[in-house]
Coordinates of C-alpha atoms in Angstrom, one line a residue:
Chain V
X17 CA -24.3 21.9 -2.5
X18 CA -23.6 18.2 -2.2
X19 CA -20.2 19.0 -0.8
X20 CA -21.5 21.4 1.8
X21 CA -24.0 18.7 2.9
X22 CA -21.2 16.2 3.0
X23 CA -19.2 18.6 5.1
X24 CA -22.0 18.9 7.6
X25 CA -22.6 15.1 7.6
X26 CA -18.9 14.5 8.1
X27 CA -18.7 16.9 11.0
X28 CA -21.7 15.4 12.7
X29 CA -20.3 11.9 12.4
X30 CA -16.9 13.1 13.4
X31 CA -18.1 14.5 16.7
X32 CA -19.5 11.1 17.7
X33 CA -16.3 9.3 16.5
X34 CA -14.2 11.6 18.6
X35 CA -16.2 10.5 21.7
X36 CA -16.0 6.9 20.7
X37 CA -12.2 7.1 20.4
X38 CA -11.2 9.6 23.2
X39 CA -11.6 7.0 26.0
X40 CA -9.8 4.4 24.0
X41 CA -7.0 6.7 23.3
X42 CA -6.7 7.7 26.9
X43 CA -6.5 4.1 28.1
X44 CA -3.9 3.3 25.5
X45 CA -1.9 6.3 26.3
X46 CA -1.8 6.0 30.0
X47 CA -1.9 2.2 30.5
X48 CA -0.1 1.3 27.3
X49 CA -2.7 -1.3 26.5
X50 CA -5.0 -1.7 23.6
X51 CA -8.4 -2.2 25.1
X52 CA -10.4 -4.5 22.8
X53 CA -13.2 -4.3 25.3
X54 CA -13.9 -0.7 24.3
X55 CA -16.4 -1.5 21.6
X56 CA -18.4 -3.6 24.1
X57 CA -18.7 -0.6 26.5
X58 CA -20.1 1.4 23.6
X59 CA -22.6 -1.2 22.9
X60 CA -23.5 -1.5 26.5
X61 CA -24.1 2.3 26.7
X62 CA -26.4 2.0 23.7
X63 CA -28.4 -0.8 25.3
X64 CA -28.8 1.1 28.6
X65 CA -30.1 4.1 26.6
X66 CA -32.5 1.8 24.6
X67 CA -33.9 0.0 27.7
X68 CA -34.1 3.2 29.8
X69 CA -36.1 4.8 27.0
X70 CA -38.3 1.8 26.4
X71 CA -39.1 1.2 30.1
X72 CA -39.2 4.7 31.5
X73 CA -39.2 7.0 28.5
X74 CA -35.9 8.5 29.6
X75 CA -34.2 10.5 26.9
X76 CA -30.8 8.9 25.8
X77 CA -29.0 12.2 26.5
X78 CA -30.0 11.7 30.1
X79 CA -29.4 8.0 30.4
X80 CA -25.9 8.7 29.1
X81 CA -25.1 9.5 32.7
X82 CA -26.5 6.2 34.0
X83 CA -24.7 4.3 31.3
X84 CA -21.5 6.0 32.2
X85 CA -21.9 5.1 35.9
X86 CA -22.6 1.4 35.1
X87 CA -19.7 1.1 32.7
X88 CA -17.4 3.1 35.0
X89 CA -18.0 0.6 37.9
X90 CA -17.5 -2.4 35.6
X91 CA -14.4 -0.8 34.1
X92 CA -12.9 0.0 37.6
X93 CA -13.5 -3.5 38.9
X94 CA -12.1 -5.2 35.7
X95 CA -9.0 -3.1 35.8
X96 CA -8.4 -3.4 39.5
X97 CA -9.0 -7.2 39.7
X98 CA -7.8 -8.5 36.3
X99 CA -6.0 -6.2 33.9
X100 CA -3.7 -4.6 36.5
X101 CA -2.1 -8.0 36.9
X102 CA -0.7 -8.0 33.4
X103 CA -0.6 -4.2 32.7
X104 CA 3.2 -4.1 32.3
X105 CA 3.5 -7.2 30.1
X106 CA 3.9 -7.4 26.3
X107 CA 1.3 -6.2 23.9
X108 CA 0.4 -9.8 23.0
X109 CA -0.6 -10.5 26.6
X110 CA -2.6 -7.4 27.3
X111 CA -4.3 -7.5 24.0
X112 CA -5.2 -11.1 24.2
X113 CA -6.5 -10.7 27.8
X114 CA -8.9 -7.8 26.8
X115 CA -9.9 -9.9 23.8
X116 CA -10.9 -12.7 26.0
X117 CA -12.9 -10.3 28.2
X118 CA -14.6 -9.0 25.1
X119 CA -15.6 -12.5 24.0
X120 CA -17.3 -13.0 27.4
X121 CA -18.9 -9.6 27.3
X122 CA -20.3 -10.2 23.8
X123 CA -21.6 -13.6 24.8
X124 CA -23.3 -12.2 27.9
X125 CA -24.9 -9.3 25.9
X126 CA -26.0 -11.8 23.2
X127 CA -27.7 -13.9 25.8
X128 CA -29.2 -10.9 27.6
X129 CA -30.3 -8.7 24.7
X130 CA -30.5 -11.2 21.7
X131 CA -28.8 -10.5 18.4
X132 CA -31.5 -8.1 17.1
X133 CA -30.4 -4.6 16.1
X134 CA -32.0 -1.9 18.3
X135 CA -32.2 1.8 17.9
X136 CA -33.9 4.5 20.0
X137 CA -36.8 6.1 18.3
X138 CA -37.9 9.3 20.0
X139 CA -41.6 10.1 20.5
X140 CA -40.9 13.8 19.9
X141 CA -37.8 14.2 17.8
X142 CA -36.4 17.7 17.4
X143 CA -36.8 17.5 13.6
X144 CA -34.5 19.0 11.0
X145 CA -33.3 22.4 10.3
X146 CA -32.8 23.7 6.7
X147 CA -30.0 26.2 6.5
X148 CA -29.8 27.5 3.0
X149 CA -30.6 24.1 1.5
X150 CA -28.3 22.2 3.8
X151 CA -30.2 19.6 5.8
X152 CA -29.3 19.5 9.5
X153 CA -30.9 16.8 11.7
X154 CA -31.1 18.5 15.1
X155 CA -31.0 15.3 17.2
X156 CA -27.8 14.3 15.6
X157 CA -26.4 17.8 16.0
X158 CA -27.3 17.7 19.7
X159 CA -25.7 14.3 20.1
X160 CA -22.5 15.6 18.5
X161 CA -22.5 18.7 20.7
X162 CA -23.0 16.6 23.8
X163 CA -20.2 14.2 22.9
X164 CA -17.8 17.1 22.4
X165 CA -19.0 18.4 25.8
X166 CA -18.1 15.0 27.4
X167 CA -14.6 15.2 25.9
X168 CA -14.2 18.8 27.1
X169 CA -15.2 17.8 30.6
X170 CA -12.7 15.0 30.7
X171 CA -9.9 17.2 29.3
X172 CA -10.7 19.8 31.9
X173 CA -10.7 17.1 34.7
X174 CA -7.3 15.9 33.5
X175 CA -5.9 19.4 33.8
X176 CA -7.6 20.7 36.8
X177 CA -8.3 17.9 39.3
X178 CA -5.9 16.1 41.6
X179 CA -7.0 12.8 40.1
X180 CA -6.5 14.0 36.6
X181 CA -3.0 15.3 37.3
X182 CA -2.2 11.9 38.9
X183 CA -3.2 10.3 35.6
X184 CA -1.0 12.6 33.6
X185 CA 1.8 12.0 36.0
X186 CA 1.5 8.2 35.7
X187 CA 1.4 8.5 31.9
X188 CA 4.5 10.6 31.8
X189 CA 6.6 8.5 34.2
X190 CA 5.2 5.7 36.2
X191 CA 8.1 5.2 38.6
X192 CA 8.5 8.9 39.3
X193 CA 4.8 9.2 40.0
X194 CA 4.8 6.3 42.3
X195 CA 7.7 7.9 44.2
X196 CA 5.8 11.1 44.6
X197 CA 3.0 9.2 46.3
X198 CA 0.6 8.4 43.5
X199 CA -1.1 5.1 43.8
X200 CA -0.4 3.7 40.4
X201 CA -2.7 0.7 40.5
X202 CA -5.6 2.9 41.6
X203 CA -4.8 5.5 38.9
X204 CA -4.8 2.8 36.3
X205 CA -8.2 1.6 37.5
X206 CA -9.6 5.1 37.4
X207 CA -8.2 5.7 34.0
X208 CA -9.8 2.5 32.7
X209 CA -13.1 3.5 34.4
X210 CA -13.0 6.9 32.7
X211 CA -12.3 5.2 29.3
X212 CA -15.3 2.9 29.9
X213 CA -17.5 5.9 31.0
X214 CA -16.7 7.8 27.9
X215 CA -17.4 4.8 25.7
X216 CA -20.8 4.1 27.4
X217 CA -21.7 7.8 27.2
X218 CA -20.8 7.8 23.5
X219 CA -22.9 4.6 23.1
X220 CA -26.0 6.3 24.6
X221 CA -25.5 9.4 22.4
X222 CA -25.2 7.3 19.2
X223 CA -28.2 5.1 20.1
X224 CA -30.3 7.7 18.3
X225 CA -28.2 7.6 15.2
X226 CA -26.9 4.0 14.6
X227 CA -28.8 0.7 15.1
X228 CA -26.8 -1.4 17.6
X229 CA -26.4 -5.2 18.2
X230 CA -24.0 -7.0 20.6
X231 CA -21.8 -7.6 17.6
X232 CA -21.5 -4.0 16.5
X233 CA -18.8 -3.5 19.1
X234 CA -16.2 -4.5 16.5
X235 CA -17.3 -1.8 14.1
X236 CA -17.0 0.9 16.8
X237 CA -13.6 -0.6 17.9
X238 CA -12.3 -0.4 14.4
X239 CA -13.3 3.3 14.2
X240 CA -11.7 4.0 17.6
X241 CA -8.5 2.4 16.2
X242 CA -8.5 4.6 13.2
X243 CA -9.4 7.8 15.0
X244 CA -6.8 7.1 17.7
X245 CA -4.0 6.4 15.3
X246 CA -4.9 9.4 13.1
X247 CA -5.1 11.8 16.0
X248 CA -2.2 10.4 18.0
X249 CA -2.3 7.9 20.8
X250 CA -3.2 9.2 24.2
X251 CA -4.1 12.7 23.0
X252 CA -7.6 13.9 23.8
X253 CA -7.3 16.8 21.4
X254 CA -6.0 14.3 18.9
X255 CA -9.1 12.2 19.3
X256 CA -11.3 15.2 18.3
X257 CA -9.1 16.0 15.3
X258 CA -8.9 12.3 14.3
X259 CA -12.6 11.8 14.8
X260 CA -13.6 14.8 12.6
X261 CA -11.0 13.7 10.0
X262 CA -12.5 10.2 9.9
X263 CA -16.0 11.6 9.7
X264 CA -15.0 13.8 6.7
X265 CA -13.1 10.9 5.1
X266 CA -16.1 8.7 5.2
X267 CA -18.5 11.4 4.1
X268 CA -16.4 12.7 1.2
X269 CA -15.0 9.2 0.3
X270 CA -18.6 8.1 -0.1
X271 CA -19.4 10.6 -2.8
X272 CA -16.1 10.4 -4.6
X273 CA -15.5 6.6 -4.6
X274 CA -19.0 5.2 -3.8
X275 CA -20.5 4.3 -0.5
X276 CA -18.7 1.0 -0.1
X277 CA -15.3 2.6 -0.2
X278 CA -15.4 4.5 3.1
X279 CA -14.0 1.7 5.2
X280 CA -11.3 0.7 2.7
X281 CA -10.2 4.3 2.5
X282 CA -10.2 4.7 6.3
X283 CA -8.2 1.5 6.8
X284 CA -5.7 2.3 4.0
X285 CA -5.1 5.7 5.6
X286 CA -4.7 4.1 9.0
X287 CA -2.0 1.7 7.6
X288 CA -0.3 4.6 5.9
X289 CA -0.3 6.7 9.1
X290 CA 1.0 3.8 11.1
X291 CA 3.9 3.4 8.8
X292 CA 4.7 7.0 7.9
X293 CA 3.6 9.0 11.0
X294 CA 2.9 6.6 13.9
X295 CA 2.6 9.5 16.3
X296 CA -0.5 10.8 14.5
X297 CA -1.6 14.4 13.9
X298 CA -1.0 15.5 17.4
X299 CA 2.3 13.8 18.4
X300 CA 2.4 11.3 21.2
X301 CA 3.7 13.4 24.0
X302 CA 0.6 15.6 24.7
X303 CA -2.1 14.1 26.8
X304 CA -4.7 16.9 26.5
Chain F
X26 CA 16.4 -33.9 13.5
X27 CA 17.8 -36.5 15.9
X28 CA 17.1 -40.1 15.3
X29 CA 14.7 -40.3 18.2
X30 CA 12.7 -37.2 17.1
X31 CA 12.5 -38.6 13.6
X32 CA 11.2 -41.9 14.8
X33 CA 8.6 -40.2 17.0
X34 CA 7.5 -38.0 14.1
X35 CA 7.2 -41.0 11.8
X36 CA 5.2 -42.9 14.4
X37 CA 2.8 -40.0 14.8
X38 CA 2.4 -39.7 11.0
X39 CA 1.7 -43.4 10.6
X40 CA -0.8 -43.3 13.4
X41 CA -2.6 -40.3 11.9
X42 CA -2.4 -41.8 8.4
X43 CA -4.3 -44.9 9.7
X44 CA -7.1 -42.7 11.1
X45 CA -9.2 -42.9 7.9
X46 CA -9.2 -46.7 8.2
X47 CA -10.9 -46.6 11.6
X48 CA -12.7 -43.2 11.7
X49 CA -16.1 -42.1 10.3
X50 CA -16.6 -38.8 8.5
X51 CA -17.1 -36.9 11.8
X52 CA -13.8 -38.1 13.2
X53 CA -12.1 -37.2 10.0
X54 CA -13.6 -33.7 10.0
X55 CA -12.4 -33.1 13.5
X56 CA -9.0 -34.5 12.6
X57 CA -8.7 -32.3 9.5
X58 CA -9.7 -29.2 11.5
X59 CA -7.1 -30.1 14.1
X60 CA -4.4 -30.4 11.5
X61 CA -5.4 -27.1 10.0
X62 CA -5.2 -25.4 13.4
X63 CA -1.8 -27.0 13.9
X64 CA -0.6 -25.5 10.6
X65 CA -2.0 -22.1 11.6
X66 CA -0.3 -22.3 15.0
X67 CA 3.0 -23.5 13.5
X68 CA 2.9 -20.8 10.8
X69 CA 2.3 -18.1 13.5
X70 CA 5.2 -19.5 15.4
X71 CA 7.6 -18.3 12.7
X72 CA 6.9 -14.6 13.2
X73 CA 5.2 -14.6 16.6
X74 CA 7.1 -17.4 18.4
X75 CA 10.6 -17.2 17.0
X76 CA 10.8 -13.4 16.2
X77 CA 8.5 -12.2 18.9
X78 CA 6.5 -10.0 16.6
X79 CA 2.8 -9.9 17.8
X80 CA 1.2 -10.6 14.4
X81 CA -2.5 -10.7 14.0
X82 CA -2.3 -11.3 10.3
X83 CA -3.2 -15.0 10.4
X84 CA -6.7 -14.3 9.3
X85 CA -5.5 -12.0 6.5
X86 CA -3.3 -14.6 4.9
X87 CA -5.7 -17.4 5.6
X88 CA -8.4 -15.5 3.7
X89 CA -6.0 -14.4 1.0
X90 CA -4.9 -18.0 0.5
X91 CA -8.4 -19.3 0.4
X92 CA -9.4 -16.7 -2.2
X93 CA -6.3 -17.0 -4.3
X94 CA -6.7 -20.8 -4.4
X95 CA -10.4 -20.8 -5.0
X96 CA -10.2 -18.3 -7.8
X97 CA -7.5 -20.1 -9.8
X98 CA -9.2 -23.4 -9.0
X99 CA -12.5 -22.2 -10.3
X100 CA -10.7 -21.2 -13.5
X101 CA -9.6 -24.8 -14.0
X102 CA -6.3 -25.2 -12.2
X103 CA -5.9 -28.5 -10.4
X104 CA -6.3 -28.3 -6.6
X105 CA -2.7 -29.0 -5.6
X106 CA -1.3 -26.4 -8.1
X107 CA -3.9 -23.9 -6.8
X108 CA -2.7 -24.5 -3.2
X109 CA 0.9 -23.9 -4.2
X110 CA -0.1 -20.8 -6.2
X111 CA -2.0 -19.5 -3.1
X112 CA 1.1 -20.0 -0.9
X113 CA 3.3 -18.2 -3.4
X114 CA 0.9 -15.2 -3.9
X115 CA 0.6 -14.8 -0.1
X116 CA 4.4 -15.0 0.4
X117 CA 4.7 -12.2 -2.2
X118 CA 2.1 -10.1 -0.5
X119 CA 3.8 -10.7 2.8
X120 CA 7.1 -9.5 1.3
X121 CA 5.6 -6.3 0.1
X122 CA 3.5 -5.8 3.2
X123 CA 6.4 -6.6 5.4
X124 CA 8.5 -3.9 3.9
X125 CA 6.0 -1.5 5.5
X126 CA 4.7 -3.1 8.7
X127 CA 7.9 -4.9 9.8
X128 CA 9.5 -1.6 10.5
X129 CA 6.9 -1.2 13.3
X130 CA 7.2 -2.8 16.7
X131 CA 4.9 -3.6 19.6
X132 CA 1.4 -2.0 19.5
X133 CA 1.9 -0.4 16.1
X134 CA 2.8 -3.8 14.5
X135 CA -0.1 -5.5 16.2
X136 CA -2.6 -3.0 14.9
X137 CA -1.1 -2.8 11.5
X138 CA -1.6 -6.5 11.1
X139 CA -5.1 -6.4 12.6
X140 CA -6.0 -3.7 10.1
X141 CA -4.7 -5.7 7.1
X142 CA -7.3 -8.3 7.9
X143 CA -10.1 -5.8 7.8
X144 CA -8.7 -4.1 4.7
X145 CA -8.3 -7.4 2.7
X146 CA -11.9 -8.4 3.7
X147 CA -13.3 -5.1 2.5
X148 CA -11.4 -5.3 -0.7
X149 CA -12.5 -8.9 -1.4
X150 CA -16.0 -7.8 -0.5
X151 CA -15.9 -4.9 -2.9
X152 CA -14.2 -6.6 -5.9
X153 CA -17.3 -8.4 -7.0
X154 CA -16.2 -9.2 -10.5
X155 CA -13.3 -11.3 -9.3
X156 CA -14.4 -12.6 -5.9
X157 CA -18.2 -12.7 -6.1
X158 CA -18.3 -10.2 -3.2
X159 CA -20.5 -11.1 -0.3
X160 CA -22.0 -14.0 -2.4
X161 CA -18.8 -15.9 -2.0
X162 CA -17.3 -18.5 -4.3
X163 CA -18.6 -22.0 -4.9
X164 CA -16.0 -24.6 -5.8
X165 CA -17.0 -27.7 -7.9
X166 CA -16.6 -30.9 -5.9
X167 CA -16.2 -34.1 -7.9
X168 CA -15.8 -36.4 -4.9
X169 CA -18.4 -38.2 -2.7
X170 CA -18.4 -37.1 1.0
X171 CA -16.5 -40.2 2.0
X172 CA -13.8 -39.7 -0.6
X173 CA -13.6 -36.0 0.1
X174 CA -13.2 -36.5 3.9
X175 CA -10.3 -38.9 3.3
X176 CA -8.7 -36.8 0.6
X177 CA -8.7 -33.6 2.6
X178 CA -7.6 -35.3 5.7
X179 CA -4.5 -36.5 3.9
X180 CA -3.9 -33.2 2.2
X181 CA -4.0 -31.4 5.6
X182 CA -1.8 -34.1 7.1
X183 CA 0.8 -33.6 4.4
X184 CA 0.6 -29.8 4.8
X185 CA 1.1 -30.1 8.6
X186 CA 4.1 -32.4 8.1
X187 CA 5.7 -30.1 5.6
X188 CA 5.1 -27.1 7.9
X189 CA 6.6 -28.9 10.9
X190 CA 9.7 -29.8 8.8
X191 CA 10.0 -26.2 7.7
X192 CA 9.7 -25.0 11.3
X193 CA 12.3 -27.5 12.4
X194 CA 14.7 -26.5 9.6
X195 CA 14.3 -22.9 10.5
X196 CA 14.8 -23.5 14.2
X197 CA 18.1 -25.3 13.9
X198 CA 19.6 -23.0 11.3
X199 CA 21.0 -19.5 11.2
X200 CA 17.6 -18.1 10.4
X201 CA 16.1 -19.4 13.6
X202 CA 19.0 -18.2 15.6
X203 CA 18.7 -14.8 14.1
X204 CA 15.0 -14.6 14.8
X205 CA 15.6 -15.5 18.5
X206 CA 18.2 -12.7 18.6
X207 CA 15.6 -10.3 17.2
X208 CA 13.1 -11.4 19.9
X209 CA 15.6 -10.8 22.7
X210 CA 16.9 -7.4 21.5
X211 CA 16.5 -6.3 17.9
X212 CA 18.9 -3.4 18.1
X213 CA 21.6 -5.6 19.6
X214 CA 21.0 -8.3 17.0
X215 CA 21.4 -5.8 14.2
X216 CA 24.6 -4.5 15.8
X217 CA 26.2 -7.9 15.9
X218 CA 25.5 -8.5 12.2
X219 CA 22.1 -10.1 12.0
X220 CA 20.4 -8.6 8.9
X221 CA 17.1 -8.0 10.8
X222 CA 15.2 -6.8 7.8
X223 CA 15.9 -9.9 5.7
X224 CA 15.3 -12.3 8.7
X225 CA 12.0 -10.7 9.7
X226 CA 10.8 -10.6 6.1
X227 CA 11.7 -14.3 5.6
X228 CA 9.8 -15.2 8.8
X229 CA 6.8 -13.2 7.8
X230 CA 6.8 -14.8 4.3
X231 CA 7.1 -18.3 5.7
X232 CA 4.3 -17.6 8.1
X233 CA 2.1 -16.2 5.3
X234 CA 2.8 -19.0 2.9
X235 CA 1.9 -21.8 5.2
X236 CA -1.2 -19.9 6.6
X237 CA -2.3 -19.3 3.0
X238 CA -1.8 -22.9 2.0
X239 CA -4.0 -24.0 4.9
X240 CA -6.6 -21.4 3.7
X241 CA -6.5 -22.7 0.2
X242 CA -6.9 -26.4 1.3
X243 CA -9.8 -25.2 3.5
X244 CA -11.4 -23.5 0.5
X245 CA -11.2 -26.7 -1.6
X246 CA -12.4 -28.8 1.4
X247 CA -15.5 -26.8 2.3
X248 CA -16.1 -26.0 -1.4
X249 CA -17.6 -22.6 -0.5
X250 CA -16.0 -19.5 1.0
X251 CA -17.2 -16.0 1.7
X252 CA -15.3 -13.0 3.0
X253 CA -16.7 -13.0 6.5
X254 CA -16.0 -16.7 6.9
X255 CA -12.3 -16.8 5.9
X256 CA -11.2 -13.3 6.9
X257 CA -12.5 -14.0 10.4
X258 CA -10.3 -12.4 13.1
X259 CA -10.9 -15.4 15.2
X260 CA -8.3 -17.3 13.1
X261 CA -5.7 -14.9 14.3
X262 CA -6.8 -15.1 17.9
X263 CA -7.0 -18.9 17.8
X264 CA -3.5 -19.3 16.3
X265 CA -2.1 -17.1 19.1
X266 CA -4.0 -18.8 21.9
X267 CA -2.9 -22.2 20.6
X268 CA 0.7 -21.2 20.5
X269 CA 0.6 -19.6 23.9
X270 CA -1.2 -22.7 25.2
X271 CA 1.5 -25.0 23.9
X272 CA 4.6 -22.8 24.2
X273 CA 5.8 -20.0 21.9
X274 CA 9.0 -20.4 20.1
X275 CA 9.2 -24.1 20.7
X276 CA 8.8 -26.8 18.1
X277 CA 6.2 -29.1 19.7
X278 CA 4.3 -26.2 21.4
X279 CA 2.1 -25.1 18.5
X280 CA 1.1 -28.7 17.7
X281 CA 0.3 -29.6 21.3
X282 CA -1.5 -26.3 21.7
X283 CA -3.6 -27.0 18.6
X284 CA -4.5 -30.5 19.9
X285 CA -5.4 -29.3 23.4
X286 CA -7.4 -26.4 21.9
X287 CA -9.4 -28.6 19.6
X288 CA -10.0 -31.2 22.2
X289 CA -11.6 -28.5 24.4
X290 CA -13.5 -27.2 21.5
X291 CA -15.0 -30.5 20.6
X292 CA -15.4 -32.2 24.0
X293 CA -16.6 -29.3 26.2
X294 CA -18.0 -26.6 24.1
X295 CA -20.1 -28.8 21.9
X296 CA -22.4 -29.2 25.0
X297 CA -22.7 -25.5 25.6
X298 CA -23.5 -24.0 22.2
X299 CA -24.9 -20.7 23.4
X300 CA -21.9 -20.1 25.7
X301 CA -19.3 -21.1 23.1
X302 CA -17.5 -17.7 22.7
X303 CA -17.9 -16.9 26.4
X304 CA -16.1 -20.1 27.4
X305 CA -13.4 -19.4 24.8
X306 CA -13.0 -16.0 26.4
X307 CA -12.8 -17.5 29.8
X308 CA -10.1 -19.9 28.7
X309 CA -8.1 -17.0 27.2
X310 CA -8.3 -15.1 30.5
X311 CA -7.3 -18.1 32.6
X312 CA -4.4 -18.8 30.3
X313 CA -3.1 -15.2 30.5
X314 CA -3.6 -14.8 34.2
X315 CA -2.6 -18.1 35.7
X316 CA 0.7 -18.9 34.0
X317 CA 3.2 -17.7 36.5
X318 CA 6.3 -17.5 34.4
X319 CA 4.8 -15.4 31.6
X320 CA 3.4 -17.1 28.6
X321 CA 6.4 -16.8 26.3
X322 CA 8.5 -19.1 28.6
X323 CA 5.6 -21.4 29.1
X324 CA 6.4 -25.1 29.4
X325 CA 4.2 -28.0 30.5
X326 CA 6.5 -28.6 33.4
X327 CA 6.1 -25.1 34.9
X328 CA 2.4 -25.1 34.2
X329 CA 1.9 -28.4 36.1
X330 CA 4.4 -27.3 38.7
X331 CA 2.5 -24.2 39.4
X332 CA -0.3 -26.2 41.0
X333 CA 2.1 -27.3 43.7
X334 CA 3.8 -24.9 46.1
X335 CA 6.7 -23.4 44.3
X336 CA 10.2 -24.8 45.1
X337 CA 12.6 -22.0 45.9
X338 CA 14.1 -20.9 42.7
X339 CA 11.3 -18.7 41.4
X340 CA 11.5 -14.9 41.8

């Protein structure tokens, strides 16, 4: 029974992890940069959900839209004005630049929101379902379902819209795409904006589940790293597979090796994957 | 080392060695920190500057050195032996780790080294019987604050001098040449007979050993360490920023970078405590964006020159 429960817990976590990592993976795959700022966007999304709920009683599932809009604008402006200038430089340059931005974002959020941990507490929670002795928190299940919906929407947009195909084209061959009339700089900015929107939406969804402080960004970033490498860089489907894998690893690792071991297990696995199979589960060619 | 360089180095050493005679404990504390940063920057230069591998492992080896040194010291080993032990342990770990991660390039290498920091911190946190876990380790201090301030200033000064000499020795020998070849084009270097695996491993081990020695001295100096304190990813970032500030792959760059960085830290940020990390972030952004030639070819002349209209030759 404990294993069935762990399976459910792992899947619930995994759905959220997938959403945390999908945008990160998209940005990495298309722009070829590691966006250290990603965790800050997640935290921002959680704070938007918290304050919208506190001030106006808006449900976090609804404020996910507002959070995504805010983060999307910030992301677009940052990419268009700053990151585009260095986007083709070495990993050291791009990574250090986004790290500098993250330090500023953290400092700003620390001043604006203080270092207290916040979590949305609903007035009328959905409660828990009991399915044959397995305990299923319905709010969490809904958050996981919505996060998978967000991923599906983005995956569909990449396939079906003109903008999405431009993103895929730029990822595949930047020069060729430019020759075919794709505005590469704008596509980069849009991609970064989508990554930020997914992060903020994920942040709003998980504001029900995890307490968040401005410094929690690092924790989410670490998880995004693991999921992204497990699943395969740049693959949206890979983010789902990797996310669920990480959720299950943490959940089962917890009962086998004790609750402290989850992170060690995840990081060890990440190192092993980097060395043995750097392309992840899903290879590194597929975008969707 | 040319005679002029040797004379300049000796002069700097003598001037620094005189500092305890004129400075109070605060000045010595800043000086010791500056020397420690210089060691971290020079140690990063082996792998990041010469070989061009984007290593974020500084915090990993700093923490490893601090813990290795602190543990054997608390079991009764004299401080200096403990520091050497810490350097040796870390070089060994770097050798084993390098076998795995040095096969990676670019992003994969950067992440692998980032992950090592997190992994070591979690392990140290969890191994309570050896490391005390989150409670940290207290080291016995037999010196008065004044004695301690002098002693650790000289210890850090000696370490910095040794690190500089090692960096110089590497730079002028085959190892340095090979590492620069690897930075330019690793496949080509391998084809013309540079044993890239051995060269990269040596650079990684040297980097780890000096970083760990700095960590071990830091542990004895502060007499208390905890995982979150010494496995702080900021050590990795600061080392990189300092080297980029001064000039990657050069000899004086890391030292100048460390001095400039700490001068900013002490003079400006001390007055803006709540904005400290934000200003550090801003500095990083300005550094990355406004150096026209790309940071790896940074020199003071081009940086100063970029303020004036560019004279022809630039592309």
